[in-house]
């Protein structure tokens, strides 16, 4: 083949390549145009005016790596200052609380005794202890009973234990938000024990941090979430347990490796007396077994097992006959805080109305919390419709049922996390019912004289889950309904600081 023929062949191949490229471009343009013409293809549009992404950027963000946020300390990276990008993407308050938990236990500050005379020692809280938050407690005056108890604890008065009962759905059942708040409060005001633990996790993904807990398979559960007890007797934690055989046992122990909760001086066993009640056997460490007879008139009761303050384990076993057991609380005989994590997987707030009124009132009397926290709304986001007035009225009923007329118990409504889903374009967007639920809960709290914490707003409001799921460390799971451990830690830090700020204002 001579040079002329070669040039002709090369030219022909180039022409065909250009023609193929042109055809591909035309086809791509046609397909792109179809996404704007056919409504069902809207999610595939490469760009829509007003979106905060560059054209085609979603492809790389959805299937490739997302920009990393530096500056996440705590358990998820080395401590450092949050970057400007993190503040821009997540908001300054969220960024400031990434990995904010102290890495080592801090000594409980001693009261300031410079006041002199007969005045009680002053309690000093430096504003730096609660800096970095933008969402504050609404109606903090409603927390006065809680703050009065916390004052006595902060002054190290003998026997001054401040208890918090934090109910909620799956975001609480993992004890991630609550264990962050528990650790910080106990480091600040004193460790009075881990608090309440259910007998067994059963079918629920239930767990607690900073405590050792195991149980056998011989327990039958009756859960308030499933309305499984016609009498409404579910105990303080919303689950009652009945033995089904010799495998009904459970162990509760302090955790030597935990930064808090390493000591206990009394175990509280919560159970119900009944005329045909059976026997519950229990043993501390390697000691001799003891027996608790639950026969008696119908009513709830507590067996207190005293031990020398330190690391211990309590084992309970069914000893024959009918039993109804609710759980065990670990406490210490020292001034401090106890923070009960009472998560109910899959729960909507209205499930608490399954409680018998007299029974739940008795449970609150026995446990004596100074603060009741109600943290629901995530599961309600899936309900077809929400009217503010109807949901508000329902939540008012829940507050009244759980508060049980106890004037010495403050209450706080803890709004739901942002809940999101993908729209027809594949974008992650807040479920429209969430802002409605938040406003209804805010109104219910105001009507019943409760404080309110806008968790949804603290996260960043609408679109928060989208930003959190793209953060590094990742702060939200891919279901866009739950946070990661790092994300729950951020929420716990912000809530703790909001409480501390409100307490400082109360002291002033």
XYZ file of N, CA and C in Angstrom, residues 67-224:
474
model
N -16.585 14.276 50.254
C -15.548 15.063 50.922
C -15.472 14.724 52.395
N -14.263 14.595 52.915
C -14.067 14.259 54.325
C -14.038 15.515 55.163
N -14.550 15.384 56.392
C -14.489 16.474 57.350
C -13.371 16.163 58.332
N -12.367 16.971 58.384
C -11.305 16.791 59.368
C -11.761 17.366 60.689
N -11.005 17.087 61.722
C -11.272 17.715 63.015
C -12.252 16.977 63.863
N -12.479 15.680 63.626
C -13.385 14.926 64.464
C -12.589 14.211 65.523
N -12.764 14.640 66.761
C -11.992 14.034 67.827
C -12.763 12.947 68.527
N -12.577 12.833 69.847
C -13.264 11.823 70.635
C -12.832 10.439 70.229
N -13.811 9.531 70.116
C -13.527 8.143 69.809
C -13.325 7.901 68.326
N -13.467 8.906 67.511
C -13.492 8.683 66.079
C -12.379 9.440 65.357
N -11.348 9.832 66.038
C -10.239 10.520 65.407
C -9.474 11.317 66.425
N -8.298 11.799 66.047
C -7.500 12.583 66.980
C -8.131 13.922 67.241
N -7.994 14.445 68.440
C -8.610 15.732 68.765
C -7.982 16.853 67.972
N -8.794 17.658 67.358
C -8.327 18.828 66.626
C -9.498 19.766 66.428
N -9.225 20.964 65.970
C -10.279 21.946 65.785
C -11.065 21.621 64.521
N -12.387 21.776 64.541
C -13.174 21.519 63.337
C -12.773 22.470 62.213
N -12.737 21.955 61.020
C -12.314 22.765 59.882
C -13.416 23.712 59.437
N -13.018 24.681 58.616
C -13.996 25.621 58.075
C -15.003 24.891 57.212
N -14.562 23.851 56.489
C -15.484 23.095 55.634
C -16.533 22.370 56.481
N -16.095 21.794 57.614
C -17.051 21.126 58.488
C -18.085 22.113 59.011
N -17.630 23.307 59.396
C -18.574 24.323 59.889
C -19.541 24.743 58.794
N -19.037 24.842 57.565
C -19.895 25.257 56.454
C -20.922 24.180 56.116
N -20.488 22.918 56.092
C -21.373 21.835 55.670
C -22.351 21.403 56.768
N -21.881 21.360 58.012
C -22.691 20.837 59.103
C -23.280 21.912 59.999
N -22.728 23.122 59.941
C -23.114 24.173 60.871
C -22.111 24.251 62.004
N -21.915 25.438 62.513
C -20.876 25.654 63.517
C -21.134 24.856 64.786
N -22.409 24.761 65.219
C -22.709 24.069 66.473
C -22.412 22.587 66.372
N -22.813 21.952 65.267
C -22.550 20.524 65.094
C -21.055 20.276 65.000
N -20.379 21.068 64.195
C -18.936 20.899 64.019
C -18.195 21.066 65.338
N -18.635 22.003 66.157
C -17.954 22.261 67.430
C -18.110 21.110 68.406
N -19.124 20.258 68.216
C -19.375 19.159 69.141
C -18.931 17.804 68.606
N -18.216 17.797 67.492
C -17.627 16.561 66.996
C -16.513 16.133 67.946
N -16.642 14.927 68.487
C -15.605 14.413 69.359
C -15.328 15.301 70.544
N -16.359 15.947 71.072
C -16.152 16.934 72.133
C -16.045 16.300 73.516
N -16.425 15.020 73.636
C -16.408 14.390 74.953
C -14.987 14.293 75.476
N -14.755 14.644 76.742
C -13.410 14.528 77.302
C -12.891 13.103 77.193
N -11.615 12.962 76.916
C -11.034 11.635 76.723
C -10.736 10.934 78.032
N -10.744 11.622 79.154
C -10.457 11.009 80.444
C -11.394 11.585 81.493
N -11.727 10.812 82.518
C -12.622 11.322 83.557
C -12.046 12.560 84.241
N -12.914 13.493 84.532
C -12.505 14.710 85.235
C -12.985 14.635 86.672
N -12.236 15.218 87.563
C -12.633 15.228 88.960
C -13.888 16.068 89.146
N -14.748 15.648 90.055
C -15.963 16.408 90.343
C -15.567 17.729 90.988
N -15.940 18.868 90.392
C -15.555 20.161 90.976
C -16.123 20.333 92.376
N -15.306 20.811 93.275
C -15.776 21.064 94.637
C -16.547 22.378 94.673
N -17.594 22.482 95.512
C -18.333 23.745 95.620
C -17.416 24.868 96.100
N -17.714 26.071 95.653
C -16.964 27.255 96.057
C -17.467 27.717 97.420
N -16.626 27.648 98.446
C -17.048 27.965 99.815
C -16.651 29.372 100.246
N -16.392 30.238 99.290
C -15.966 31.592 99.640
C -17.117 32.481 100.098
N -18.343 31.985 99.981
C -19.495 32.810 100.359
C -19.448 33.183 101.838
N -18.952 32.273 102.690
C -18.808 32.577 104.109
C -20.127 32.513 104.857
N -20.048 32.632 106.177
C -21.247 32.629 107.009
C -22.001 31.319 106.913
N -23.334 31.414 107.039
C -24.182 30.233 106.990
C -24.688 29.942 105.584
N -24.267 30.732 104.614
C -24.736 30.527 103.239
C -24.202 29.208 102.702
N -25.007 28.486 101.893
C -24.521 27.235 101.310
C -23.395 27.515 100.322
N -22.516 26.568 100.126
C -21.410 26.787 99.189
C -21.919 27.082 97.788
N -21.268 28.002 97.113
C -21.669 28.391 95.764
C -21.238 27.334 94.757
N -21.965 27.246 93.664
C -21.648 26.312 92.578
C -21.232 27.143 91.378
N -20.044 26.932 90.895
C -19.540 27.726 89.788
C -19.492 26.885 88.515
N -20.143 27.380 87.477
C -20.089 26.753 86.153
C -19.559 27.782 85.178
N -18.407 27.514 84.620
C -17.795 28.443 83.689
C -18.498 28.364 82.334
N -18.763 29.500 81.689
C -19.424 29.476 80.378
C -18.701 28.628 79.337
N -17.403 28.426 79.500
C -16.667 27.603 78.534
C -17.131 26.149 78.564
N -17.792 25.736 79.643
C -18.251 24.355 79.754
C -19.410 24.050 78.810
N -20.126 25.077 78.378
C -21.251 24.820 77.480
C -21.163 25.634 76.183
N -19.971 26.064 75.836
C -19.830 26.812 74.589
C -19.967 25.868 73.388
N -20.286 26.451 72.249
C -20.384 25.661 71.025
C -21.756 25.099 70.757
N -22.814 25.676 71.337
C -24.173 25.236 71.038
C -24.988 26.423 70.551
N -25.968 26.142 69.727
C -26.861 27.181 69.212
C -28.311 26.897 69.565
N -28.630 25.635 69.873
C -29.993 25.267 70.243
C -30.060 25.179 71.763
N -30.973 25.931 72.358
C -31.047 26.034 73.806
C -32.329 25.381 74.320
N -32.365 25.103 75.608
C -33.572 24.551 76.222
C -34.666 25.606 76.205
N -35.811 25.257 75.691
C -36.961 26.160 75.700
C -37.765 25.941 76.980
N -38.247 27.031 77.560
C -38.973 27.018 78.828
C -38.146 26.336 79.920
N -36.935 26.800 80.169
C -36.080 26.153 81.173
C -36.615 26.252 82.591
N -37.527 27.213 82.856
C -38.099 27.323 84.198
C -38.841 26.048 84.600
N -39.290 25.280 83.608
C -39.988 24.032 83.912
C -39.071 22.996 84.553
N -37.768 23.225 84.492
C -36.800 22.270 85.020
C -36.399 22.569 86.467
N -37.087 23.469 87.132
C -36.695 23.862 88.487
C -36.605 22.686 89.456
N -37.563 21.741 89.481
C -37.410 20.600 90.410
C -36.130 19.806 90.142
N -35.805 19.629 88.875
C -34.570 18.935 88.508
C -33.344 19.733 88.935
N -33.364 21.023 88.689
C -32.212 21.856 89.038
C -32.017 21.948 90.552
N -33.120 21.952 91.302
C -32.977 21.982 92.764
C -32.303 20.706 93.258
N -32.684 19.568 92.673
C -32.026 18.304 93.033
C -30.562 18.320 92.624
N -30.275 18.883 91.439
C -28.902 18.933 90.956
C -28.057 19.873 91.810
N -28.668 20.926 92.348
C -27.941 21.815 93.272
C -27.467 21.042 94.500
N -28.360 20.248 95.077
C -27.984 19.478 96.261
C -26.870 18.488 95.931
N -26.975 17.898 94.744
C -25.920 16.977 94.312
C -24.605 17.710 94.124
N -24.648 18.862 93.465
C -23.429 19.626 93.205
C -22.765 20.085 94.494
N -23.557 20.307 95.553
C -22.994 20.719 96.838
C -22.534 19.524 97.658
N -22.657 18.328 97.096
C -22.187 17.101 97.735
C -22.909 16.824 99.047
N -24.214 17.138 99.079
C -24.985 16.842 100.273
C -25.153 15.328 100.403
N -25.078 14.772 101.600
C -25.200 13.321 101.783
C -26.518 12.792 101.199
N -26.416 11.729 100.439
C -27.604 11.097 99.865
C -28.245 11.848 98.723
N -27.605 12.896 98.220
C -28.198 13.726 97.164
C -27.948 13.074 95.802
N -28.853 12.184 95.405
C -28.779 11.518 94.104
C -29.827 12.130 93.189
N -29.401 12.603 92.033
C -30.309 13.174 91.035
C -30.521 12.149 89.930
N -31.769 11.739 89.749
C -32.076 10.712 88.749
C -32.798 11.326 87.554
N -32.457 10.814 86.364
C -33.105 11.216 85.115
C -33.668 9.964 84.454
N -34.919 10.018 84.022
C -35.560 8.926 83.285
C -35.749 9.376 81.845
N -34.954 8.837 80.924
C -34.996 9.257 79.521
C -35.616 8.147 78.685
N -36.900 8.334 78.324
C -37.615 7.392 77.455
C -37.450 7.807 75.996
N -37.526 6.825 75.098
C -37.433 7.143 73.685
C -37.520 5.897 72.826
N -37.301 6.084 71.535
C -37.377 4.978 70.585
C -35.991 4.374 70.373
N -35.713 3.849 69.160
C -34.467 3.124 68.923
C -33.229 3.998 69.085
N -33.356 5.307 68.901
C -32.200 6.184 69.090
C -31.768 6.237 70.552
N -32.662 5.854 71.466
C -32.328 5.793 72.885
C -31.996 4.359 73.296
N -32.599 3.362 72.621
C -32.411 1.957 73.010
C -30.969 1.496 72.883
N -30.172 2.171 72.050
C -28.764 1.800 71.915
C -27.894 2.428 72.987
N -28.449 3.296 73.821
C -27.745 3.960 74.915
C -26.531 4.744 74.407
N -26.644 5.336 73.218
C -25.523 6.119 72.686
C -25.671 7.596 73.027
N -26.835 8.178 72.755
C -27.079 9.556 73.204
C -27.010 9.607 74.733
N -27.710 8.670 75.365
C -27.837 8.717 76.816
C -26.520 8.406 77.518
N -25.706 7.526 76.964
C -24.447 7.229 77.665
C -23.479 8.404 77.552
N -23.582 9.184 76.460
C -22.758 10.390 76.359
C -23.167 11.402 77.420
N -24.477 11.620 77.581
C -24.957 12.556 78.601
C -24.638 12.023 79.998
N -24.824 10.714 80.190
C -24.546 10.119 81.509
C -23.087 10.325 81.902
N -22.181 10.013 80.988
C -20.758 10.173 81.296
C -20.422 11.614 81.669
N -20.926 12.543 80.897
C -20.567 13.937 81.136
C -21.177 14.453 82.436
N -22.421 14.071 82.717
C -23.046 14.536 83.956
C -22.376 13.909 85.171
N -22.010 12.628 85.059
C -21.391 11.973 86.207
C -19.976 12.478 86.445
N -19.260 12.824 85.384
C -17.944 13.418 85.570
C -18.054 14.808 86.198
N -19.115 15.513 85.840
C -19.282 16.888 86.319
C -19.852 16.943 87.726
N -20.816 16.053 88.031
C -21.547 16.163 89.292
C -21.407 14.948 90.206
N -20.770 13.887 89.749
C -20.595 12.713 90.585
C -21.284 11.485 90.015
N -20.644 10.335 90.173
C -21.131 9.060 89.645
C -21.892 8.338 90.748
N -23.217 8.308 90.629
C -24.054 7.626 91.618
C -24.556 6.284 91.106
N -23.915 5.742 90.070
C -24.278 4.417 89.574
C -24.854 4.455 88.176
N -24.862 3.285 87.545
C -25.291 3.206 86.150
C -26.780 3.448 85.972
N -27.578 2.919 86.887
C -29.017 3.091 86.751
C -29.729 1.822 86.330
N -30.897 1.985 85.712
C -31.829 0.894 85.446
C -31.454 0.129 84.177
N -31.548 -1.212 84.267
C -31.295 -2.097 83.129
C -32.415 -3.137 83.083
N -32.956 -3.401 81.902
C -33.972 -4.436 81.754
C -33.394 -5.803 82.099
N -34.270 -6.768 82.400
C -33.824 -8.113 82.754
C -33.073 -8.757 81.596
N -33.625 -8.659 80.394
C -33.022 -9.292 79.220
C -33.328 -8.450 77.998
N -32.459 -8.537 77.006
C -32.721 -7.786 75.784
C -33.829 -8.431 74.972
N -34.008 -9.759 75.109
C -35.083 -10.430 74.396
C -34.953 -10.296 72.891
N -36.048 -9.893 72.235
C -36.059 -9.776 70.777
C -35.623 -8.395 70.313
N -35.320 -7.498 71.236
C -35.012 -6.126 70.848
C -33.506 -5.926 70.690
N -33.074 -5.082 69.770
C -31.663 -4.672 69.730
C -31.397 -3.652 70.827
N -31.317 -4.156 72.051
C -31.233 -3.322 73.250
C -29.863 -3.526 73.885
N -29.224 -2.465 74.311
C -27.941 -2.604 74.961
C -27.597 -1.374 75.779
N -26.728 -1.542 76.769
C -26.273 -0.441 77.610
C -24.755 -0.371 77.605
N -24.228 0.836 77.733
C -22.791 1.061 77.799
C -22.366 1.208 79.262
N -21.110 0.918 79.519
C -20.504 1.125 80.838
C -21.140 0.258 81.921
N -21.659 -0.902 81.544
C -22.187 -1.872 82.493
C -22.108 -3.238 81.814
N -21.948 -4.300 82.603
C -21.933 -5.654 82.053
C -23.262 -6.321 82.366
N -23.884 -6.869 81.321
C -25.234 -7.414 81.460
C -25.374 -8.629 80.543
N -25.787 -9.745 81.128
C -26.056 -10.959 80.358
C -27.324 -11.605 80.895
N -27.997 -12.394 80.036
C -29.220 -13.065 80.472
C -29.419 -14.342 79.678
N -30.092 -15.318 80.302
C -30.425 -16.565 79.630
C -31.643 -16.411 78.741
N -32.004 -17.508 78.086
C -33.122 -17.488 77.128
C -34.459 -17.848 77.756
N -34.474 -18.078 79.053
C -35.696 -18.589 79.668
C -36.674 -17.540 80.134
N -36.690 -16.370 79.484
C -37.611 -15.304 79.871
C -38.630 -15.052 78.771
N -39.869 -14.901 79.151
C -40.921 -14.469 78.225
C -41.148 -12.983 78.408
N -41.180 -12.245 77.304
C -41.332 -10.792 77.361
C -42.775 -10.389 77.126
N -43.184 -9.346 77.828
C -44.441 -8.658 77.526
C -44.092 -7.184 77.373
N -44.181 -6.695 76.130
C -43.665 -5.370 75.808
C -44.791 -4.362 75.622
N -44.567 -3.171 76.136
C -45.565 -2.124 76.011
C -45.740 -1.702 74.559
